[in-house]
GROMACS .gro file of C-alpha atoms in nm:
model
  387
    1MET     CA    1  10.185   3.881  10.150
    2SER     CA    2  10.266   4.180  10.372
    3ARG     CA    3  10.482   4.459  10.238
    4SER     CA    4  10.515   4.644  10.573
    5VAL     CA    5  10.373   4.601  10.924
    6ARG     CA    6  10.384   4.852  11.205
    7VAL     CA    7  10.335   4.764  11.572
    8VAL     CA    8  10.241   5.068  11.780
    9TRP     CA    9  10.370   5.059  12.137
   10ASP     CA   10  10.433   5.296  12.429
   11ASP     CA   11  10.531   5.177  12.769
   12GLY     CA   12  10.257   5.422  12.896
   13LEU     CA   13   9.996   5.192  12.761
   14VAL     CA   14  10.022   4.971  13.068
   15SER     CA   15   9.889   5.275  13.268
   16TYR     CA   16   9.547   5.178  13.159
   17ASP     CA   17   9.506   4.995  13.483
   18PHE     CA   18   9.195   4.937  13.695
   19GLY     CA   19   9.392   4.817  13.988
   20PRO     CA   20   9.477   4.476  14.155
   21GLY     CA   21   9.236   4.200  14.098
   22HIS     CA   22   9.071   4.358  13.797
   23PRO     CA   23   9.042   4.121  13.502
   24LEU     CA   24   9.188   4.367  13.247
   25ALA     CA   25   9.541   4.326  13.393
   26PRO     CA   26   9.792   4.534  13.180
   27VAL     CA   27  10.058   4.262  13.238
   28ARG     CA   28   9.881   4.076  12.955
   29VAL     CA   29  10.003   4.327  12.697
   30GLU     CA   30  10.343   4.351  12.861
   31LEU     CA   31  10.386   3.976  12.835
   32THR     CA   32  10.260   3.979  12.470
   33MET     CA   33  10.521   4.233  12.363
   34ALA     CA   34  10.786   4.046  12.559
   35LEU     CA   35  10.699   3.713  12.391
   36ALA     CA   36  10.683   3.867  12.036
   37ARG     CA   37  11.021   4.026  12.098
   38ASP     CA   38  11.179   3.707  12.249
   39LEU     CA   39  11.062   3.497  11.953
   40GLY     CA   40  11.197   3.748  11.700
   41VAL     CA   41  10.857   3.846  11.575
   42LEU     CA   42  10.891   4.210  11.645
   43GLY     CA   43  11.215   4.215  11.457
   44LYS     CA   44  11.006   4.138  11.142
   45THR     CA   45  10.800   4.466  11.195
   46GLU     CA   46  10.841   4.839  11.231
   47GLN     CA   47  10.774   4.967  11.579
   48ALA     CA   48  10.648   5.321  11.646
   49GLY     CA   49  10.538   5.522  11.937
   50CYS     CA   50  10.212   5.720  11.978
   51VAL     CA   51  10.063   6.022  12.150
   52PRO     CA   52   9.720   6.054  12.331
   53ALA     CA   53   9.427   6.123  12.114
   54THR     CA   54   9.311   6.480  12.142
   55ASP     CA   55   8.969   6.589  12.254
   56ASP     CA   56   8.882   6.668  11.890
   57GLU     CA   57   8.978   6.320  11.790
   58LEU     CA   58   8.783   6.163  12.067
   59ALA     CA   59   8.482   6.380  12.001
   60LEU     CA   60   8.455   6.214  11.659
   61VAL     CA   61   8.247   5.954  11.849
   62HIS     CA   62   8.220   6.062  12.213
   63GLU     CA   63   8.018   6.350  12.354
   64ARG     CA   64   8.227   6.643  12.472
   65THR     CA   65   8.035   6.657  12.795
   66TYR     CA   66   8.151   6.298  12.857
   67LEU     CA   67   8.509   6.395  12.786
   68GLU     CA   68   8.485   6.674  13.040
   69ALA     CA   69   8.349   6.441  13.300
   70VAL     CA   70   8.619   6.188  13.245
   71ARG     CA   71   8.867   6.459  13.287
   72GLN     CA   72   8.719   6.547  13.620
   73VAL     CA   73   8.733   6.189  13.734
   74SER     CA   74   9.095   6.176  13.610
   75ALA     CA   75   9.196   6.487  13.806
   76THR     CA   76   9.035   6.376  14.132
   77GLY     CA   77   9.004   6.003  14.127
   78ARG     CA   78   8.651   6.033  14.253
   79PRO     CA   79   8.378   5.827  14.091
   80ASP     CA   80   8.109   5.959  13.868
   81LEU     CA   81   7.844   5.694  13.822
   82SER     CA   82   7.648   5.900  13.578
   83ILE     CA   83   7.918   5.833  13.324
   84GLY     CA   84   7.985   5.464  13.436
   85LEU     CA   85   8.321   5.538  13.619
   86GLY     CA   86   8.335   5.408  13.978
   87THR     CA   87   8.179   5.064  13.919
   88ALA     CA   88   8.339   4.721  13.964
   89ASP     CA   89   8.387   4.691  13.585
   90ASN     CA   90   8.515   5.045  13.544
   91PRO     CA   91   8.679   5.177  13.866
   92ALA     CA   92   8.752   5.543  13.894
   93TYR     CA   93   9.126   5.641  13.926
   94ALA     CA   94   9.344   5.942  13.892
   95GLY     CA   95   9.487   5.962  13.542
   96VAL     CA   96   9.215   5.755  13.368
   97HIS     CA   97   9.169   6.005  13.092
   98GLU     CA   98   9.525   6.024  13.006
   99ALA     CA   99   9.565   5.642  13.003
  100ALA     CA  100   9.254   5.593  12.796
  101ALA     CA  101   9.344   5.874  12.547
  102LEU     CA  102   9.688   5.703  12.493
  103VAL     CA  103   9.516   5.384  12.400
  104ALA     CA  104   9.295   5.562  12.155
  105GLY     CA  105   9.604   5.754  12.020
  106ALA     CA  106   9.776   5.419  11.966
  107THR     CA  107   9.492   5.291  11.742
  108LEU     CA  108   9.477   5.620  11.566
  109ALA     CA  109   9.851   5.587  11.494
  110ALA     CA  110   9.791   5.253  11.352
  111ALA     CA  111   9.497   5.380  11.133
  112ARG     CA  112   9.699   5.682  11.019
  113ALA     CA  113   9.993   5.461  10.918
  114VAL     CA  114   9.773   5.238  10.710
  115TRP     CA  115   9.568   5.519  10.556
  116THR     CA  116   9.873   5.722  10.446
  117GLY     CA  117  10.058   5.419  10.306
  118GLU     CA  118  10.338   5.429  10.568
  119ALA     CA  119  10.240   5.069  10.650
  120GLU     CA  120  10.025   4.809  10.499
  121HIS     CA  121   9.913   4.662  10.820
  122ALA     CA  122   9.935   4.820  11.164
  123LEU     CA  123   9.850   4.683  11.518
  124ASN     CA  124   9.778   4.809  11.863
  125VAL     CA  125   9.752   4.512  12.100
  126ALA     CA  126   9.654   4.737  12.392
  127GLY     CA  127   9.345   4.857  12.202
  128GLY     CA  128   9.018   4.710  12.119
  129LEU     CA  129   8.806   4.877  12.387
  130HIS     CA  130   8.480   4.823  12.201
  131HIS     CA  131   8.218   4.856  12.477
  132ALA     CA  132   8.264   5.235  12.551
  133MET     CA  133   7.958   5.432  12.453
  134PRO     CA  134   7.940   5.794  12.318
  135GLY     CA  135   7.859   5.914  12.671
  136ALA     CA  136   7.957   5.644  12.916
  137ALA     CA  137   8.225   5.386  13.008
  138SER     CA  138   8.116   5.025  12.995
  139GLY     CA  139   8.275   4.675  13.017
  140PHE     CA  140   8.635   4.781  13.110
  141CYS     CA  141   8.628   5.050  12.828
  142VAL     CA  142   8.648   5.420  12.871
  143TYR     CA  143   8.717   5.553  12.520
  144ASN     CA  144   8.620   5.350  12.209
  145ASP     CA  145   8.942   5.336  12.023
  146PRO     CA  146   8.833   5.116  11.729
  147ALA     CA  147   8.536   5.359  11.667
  148VAL     CA  148   8.761   5.663  11.698
  149ALA     CA  149   8.988   5.512  11.431
  150ILE     CA  150   8.694   5.431  11.201
  151ALA     CA  151   8.553   5.774  11.235
  152TRP     CA  152   8.888   5.930  11.169
  153LEU     CA  153   8.932   5.716  10.857
  154LEU     CA  154   8.588   5.836  10.728
  155SER     CA  155   8.695   6.195  10.801
  156GLN     CA  156   9.003   6.143  10.584
  157GLY     CA  157   8.798   6.029  10.281
  158ALA     CA  158   8.750   5.657  10.334
  159ARG     CA  159   8.428   5.561  10.147
  160ARG     CA  160   8.370   5.234  10.328
  161VAL     CA  161   8.521   5.075  10.643
  162ALA     CA  162   8.467   4.713  10.758
  163TYR     CA  163   8.495   4.629  11.122
  164VAL     CA  164   8.522   4.267  11.217
  165ASP     CA  165   8.513   4.192  11.581
  166VAL     CA  166   8.597   3.831  11.706
  167ASP     CA  167   8.597   3.910  12.081
  168VAL     CA  168   8.366   3.671  12.281
  169HIS     CA  169   8.162   3.976  12.385
  170HIS     CA  170   7.940   4.163  12.141
  171GLY     CA  171   8.100   4.481  12.004
  172ASP     CA  172   7.810   4.693  12.117
  173GLY     CA  173   7.980   5.023  12.137
  174VAL     CA  174   8.113   5.018  11.786
  175GLN     CA  175   7.779   4.893  11.658
  176ALA     CA  176   7.595   5.174  11.839
  177MET     CA  177   7.826   5.442  11.690
  178PHE     CA  178   7.772   5.333  11.338
  179LEU     CA  179   7.440   5.154  11.349
  180ASP     CA  180   7.278   5.359  11.076
  181ASP     CA  181   7.581   5.469  10.878
  182PRO     CA  182   7.599   5.262  10.555
  183ARG     CA  183   7.967   5.351  10.504
  184VAL     CA  184   8.063   5.114  10.799
  185LEU     CA  185   8.000   4.745  10.802
  186THR     CA  186   8.030   4.611  11.163
  187VAL     CA  187   8.047   4.230  11.199
  188SER     CA  188   8.054   4.078  11.550
  189LEU     CA  189   8.101   3.705  11.626
  190HIS     CA  190   8.040   3.652  12.006
  191GLU     CA  191   7.876   3.426  12.247
  192SER     CA  192   7.505   3.463  12.262
  193PRO     CA  193   7.371   3.760  12.445
  194ARG     CA  194   7.140   3.516  12.634
  195THR     CA  195   7.437   3.394  12.829
  196LEU     CA  196   7.689   3.672  12.831
  197PHE     CA  197   7.753   4.047  12.889
  198PRO     CA  198   7.646   4.280  12.738
  199GLY     CA  199   7.316   4.118  12.645
  200THR     CA  200   7.311   4.264  12.294
  201GLY     CA  201   7.411   4.136  11.953
  202PHE     CA  202   7.121   3.945  11.826
  203PRO     CA  203   7.089   3.880  11.454
  204HIS     CA  204   6.794   4.110  11.416
  205GLU     CA  205   7.007   4.403  11.510
  206THR     CA  206   7.086   4.493  11.143
  207GLY     CA  207   7.080   4.871  11.133
  208ALA     CA  208   6.879   5.049  10.864
  209GLU     CA  209   7.072   4.895  10.568
  210GLY     CA  210   7.191   4.564  10.703
  211THR     CA  211   7.543   4.694  10.777
  212SER     CA  212   7.525   4.571  11.144
  213VAL     CA  213   7.590   4.207  11.145
  214ASN     CA  214   7.572   3.987  11.445
  215VAL     CA  215   7.661   3.606  11.480
  216ALA     CA  216   7.541   3.496  11.820
  217LEU     CA  217   7.705   3.164  11.899
  218PRO     CA  218   7.606   2.916  12.155
  219ALA     CA  219   7.791   2.862  12.482
  220GLY     CA  220   8.024   2.563  12.436
  221CYS     CA  221   8.104   2.642  12.072
  222GLY     CA  222   8.461   2.533  11.990
  223ASP     CA  223   8.707   2.575  11.699
  224ALA     CA  224   8.508   2.379  11.445
  225GLY     CA  225   8.184   2.557  11.501
  226TRP     CA  226   8.331   2.900  11.534
  227LEU     CA  227   8.544   2.868  11.217
  228ARG     CA  228   8.244   2.734  11.030
  229ALA     CA  229   8.031   3.034  11.140
  230PHE     CA  230   8.313   3.285  11.059
  231HIS     CA  231   8.360   3.149  10.707
  232ALA     CA  232   7.986   3.120  10.644
  233VAL     CA  233   7.935   3.497  10.718
  234VAL     CA  234   8.244   3.710  10.707
  235PRO     CA  235   8.409   3.640  10.369
  236PRO     CA  236   8.091   3.682  10.154
  237LEU     CA  237   8.004   4.009  10.321
  238LEU     CA  238   8.354   4.151  10.295
  239ARG     CA  239   8.374   4.052   9.933
  240GLU     CA  240   8.045   4.217   9.850
  241PHE     CA  241   8.117   4.534  10.072
  242GLN     CA  242   8.470   4.591   9.930
  243PRO     CA  243   8.600   4.824  10.210
  244ASP     CA  244   8.870   5.078  10.171
  245VAL     CA  245   9.016   4.963  10.512
  246LEU     CA  246   8.962   4.649  10.723
  247VAL     CA  247   8.961   4.720  11.100
  248THR     CA  248   8.962   4.421  11.329
  249GLN     CA  249   8.915   4.379  11.703
  250GLN     CA  250   9.111   4.055  11.803
  251GLY     CA  251   8.976   3.976  12.152
  252CYS     CA  252   9.094   3.630  12.248
  253ASP     CA  253   8.849   3.562  12.539
  254SER     CA  254   8.688   3.309  12.319
  255HIS     CA  255   8.952   3.063  12.445
  256ALA     CA  256   8.841   2.772  12.653
  257LEU     CA  257   9.056   2.888  12.950
  258ASP     CA  258   8.913   3.239  12.968
  259PRO     CA  259   8.750   3.284  13.300
  260LEU     CA  260   8.483   3.526  13.187
  261ALA     CA  261   8.310   3.354  12.900
  262ASN     CA  262   8.190   3.010  12.770
  263LEU     CA  263   8.325   2.948  12.430
  264LEU     CA  264   8.583   2.667  12.386
  265LEU     CA  265   8.830   2.787  12.124
  266SER     CA  266   9.199   2.698  12.128
  267VAL     CA  267   9.499   2.919  12.043
  268ASP     CA  268   9.524   2.706  11.722
  269GLY     CA  269   9.158   2.800  11.623
  270GLN     CA  270   9.230   3.161  11.693
  271ARG     CA  271   9.538   3.150  11.468
  272ARG     CA  272   9.332   3.017  11.185
  273ALA     CA  273   9.107   3.322  11.224
  274TYR     CA  274   9.411   3.557  11.201
  275GLU     CA  275   9.520   3.379  10.879
  276ALA     CA  276   9.170   3.430  10.726
  277LEU     CA  277   9.147   3.791  10.829
  278HIS     CA  278   9.488   3.864  10.682
  279ALA     CA  279   9.401   3.695  10.345
  280LEU     CA  280   9.067   3.896  10.345
  281ALA     CA  281   9.248   4.228  10.411
  282HIS     CA  282   9.444   4.162  10.093
  283GLU     CA  283   9.154   4.019   9.894
  284THR     CA  284   8.888   4.289   9.973
  285ALA     CA  285   9.058   4.596  10.134
  286HIS     CA  286   9.358   4.658   9.923
  287GLY     CA  287   9.576   4.501  10.197
  288ARG     CA  288   9.495   4.795  10.443
  289TRP     CA  289   9.445   4.623  10.778
  290VAL     CA  290   9.432   4.791  11.126
  291ALA     CA  291   9.423   4.529  11.411
  292THR     CA  292   9.367   4.587  11.777
  293GLY     CA  293   9.371   4.364  12.080
  294GLY     CA  294   9.054   4.338  12.293
  295GLY     CA  295   8.931   4.106  12.564
  296GLY     CA  296   9.131   3.819  12.713
  297TYR     CA  297   9.162   3.741  13.069
  298GLU     CA  298   9.380   3.434  13.087
  299VAL     CA  299   9.682   3.660  13.088
  300VAL     CA  300   9.962   3.397  13.077
  301ARG     CA  301   9.854   3.096  12.884
  302VAL     CA  302   9.630   3.263  12.622
  303VAL     CA  303   9.670   3.638  12.556
  304PRO     CA  304  10.048   3.649  12.492
  305ARG     CA  305  10.049   3.347  12.262
  306ALA     CA  306   9.731   3.441  12.072
  307TRP     CA  307   9.853   3.802  11.997
  308THR     CA  308  10.210   3.697  11.926
  309HIS     CA  309  10.057   3.468  11.663
  310LEU     CA  310   9.847   3.776  11.544
  311ILE     CA  311  10.159   3.993  11.499
  312ALA     CA  312  10.349   3.711  11.330
  313GLU     CA  313  10.059   3.647  11.087
  314ALA     CA  314  10.036   4.018  11.005
  315ALA     CA  315  10.409   4.043  10.943
  316GLY     CA  316  10.387   3.756  10.690
  317VAL     CA  317  10.607   3.533  10.910
  318PRO     CA  318  10.361   3.295  11.082
  319LEU     CA  319  10.504   3.090  11.364
  320ASP     CA  320  10.510   2.712  11.366
  321PRO     CA  321  10.260   2.613  11.630
  322GLU     CA  322  10.513   2.373  11.770
  323THR     CA  323  10.762   2.664  11.844
  324ALA     CA  324  10.877   2.653  12.203
  325THR     CA  325  10.838   2.959  12.416
  326PRO     CA  326  11.163   3.104  12.525
  327GLY     CA  327  11.335   3.062  12.856
  328SER     CA  328  11.384   3.437  12.886
  329TRP     CA  329  10.999   3.480  12.861
  330HIS     CA  330  10.942   3.199  13.122
  331GLU     CA  331  11.151   3.403  13.370
  332LEU     CA  332  10.952   3.713  13.308
  333VAL     CA  333  10.627   3.532  13.349
  334ARG     CA  334  10.727   3.391  13.681
  335LEU     CA  335  10.868   3.731  13.796
  336ARG     CA  336  10.563   3.931  13.702
  337THR     CA  337  10.278   3.675  13.784
  338GLY     CA  338  10.424   3.382  13.971
  339GLU     CA  339  10.257   3.145  13.723
  340VAL     CA  340  10.390   2.857  13.523
  341PRO     CA  341  10.419   2.963  13.151
  342PRO     CA  342  10.307   2.752  12.851
  343LEU     CA  343  10.600   2.564  12.688
  344SER     CA  344  10.487   2.600  12.335
  345MET     CA  345  10.280   2.807  12.095
  346THR     CA  346  10.006   2.551  12.036
  347ASP     CA  347   9.729   2.393  12.228
  348GLY     CA  348   9.780   2.084  12.016
  349ARG     CA  349   9.456   2.125  11.814
  350THR     CA  350   9.409   2.087  11.450
  351ALA     CA  351   9.134   2.341  11.432
  352GLU     CA  352   8.959   2.185  11.132
  353PHE     CA  353   8.594   2.262  11.027
  354HIS     CA  354   8.342   2.182  10.767
  355ASP     CA  355   8.246   2.461  10.536
  356PHE     CA  356   7.879   2.578  10.554
  357THR     CA  357   7.841   2.542  10.177
  358GLY     CA  358   7.836   2.161  10.234
  359GLY     CA  359   7.492   2.173  10.386
  360TYR     CA  360   7.278   2.317  10.676
  361ASP     CA  361   7.179   2.102  10.973
  362PRO     CA  362   6.878   2.259  11.146
  363ALA     CA  363   6.938   2.041  11.450
  364ASP     CA  364   7.280   2.209  11.513
  365ALA     CA  365   7.286   2.511  11.733
  366VAL     CA  366   7.582   2.664  11.546
  367ASP     CA  367   7.411   2.612  11.209
  368ARG     CA  368   7.098   2.778  11.348
  369ALA     CA  369   7.302   3.087  11.453
  370ILE     CA  370   7.465   3.100  11.111
  371ILE     CA  371   7.133   3.083  10.923
  372ALA     CA  372   6.968   3.332  11.156
  373THR     CA  373   7.247   3.585  11.074
  374ARG     CA  374   7.247   3.514  10.698
  375LYS     CA  375   6.867   3.545  10.678
  376ALA     CA  376   6.881   3.876  10.865
  377VAL     CA  377   7.145   4.055  10.660
  378PHE     CA  378   7.249   3.874  10.344
  379PRO     CA  379   6.945   3.993  10.139
  380TYR     CA  380   7.048   4.357  10.209
  381HIS     CA  381   7.374   4.283  10.024
  382GLY     CA  382   7.219   4.080   9.742
  383LEU     CA  383   7.351   3.752   9.886
  384ASP     CA  384   7.161   3.430   9.913
  385PRO     CA  385   7.116   3.330  10.284
  386GLN     CA  386   7.092   2.962  10.201
  387PRO     CA  387   7.415   2.751  10.189
   0.00000   0.00000   0.00000
């Protein structure tokens, strides 16, 4: 389906590094790009570099006083707890502004390529820093690159932008920045805020016109429940909203092996989500799709495989799940992490699900989450909340 796909990359993107032992290890994107290259996936795409986002671009969603404060931390390496830098989640370090601005610049480059027609789809696997707020760092995120890209698209004349966030954590920063902007539909599927950071993302958080959509899934939800929820909520809303561009955050920390959360998806289930989003980009957004990475803290067995599948799907050359991971990549994994690499691109799951239109079970926690979301937002969009 894809006419052209651009992968934005610069080796400087690994400088977004909070130090040894921090969960957001930049080796995860290094191993992703290496696996995609060694499997021949990158050869099916265009690659392009990027430059840091300017202050004017960052100020589309961030306060200028915040930008100045981040620059001060960046110059000195000294914490500034008033803006959330210097915590365990967001350590202060010299160069943090430059590193974070480059991540935002990479997502902007992806958005620019899609909006100008240089590429139909574009990806920045180092992006997806969705927790950053207008005036504070939060949850490993300093600048909110998806929000910067969305605001830039609106500034260029996009009438409607849809943002779908499949990270296990609520996309709170993006929601906050566009909560009452009817031009932006934000949809987040995440583990319930009752059991996971950041403690937001309840179905009742709808914004003024129902364009803030939250699917809060119970801990322990696996492929079948997650995919059932996705298909019960996301396609009907995108079909009704008809965005000019689809922006997605593809955090893969919903995987069962992720150390920071409690959902139980497989790489195979995540791959099914990529297929669905790709199809929806073509069906509802004229094929314009900007995809970013996001969370994902199992840096060897999950992140590289998940996002290599994402790139392959966007490129229109999806990988056979049984594909073996290459020996060259195994050597790199051992060299960079000392860990044993996975041998294939599958977890051996079928990732099947029953569609919600077949009926609602009030005793099922996933179905209760689905119906809570549909009741909260579907009427705003002229949709029936019942299956």
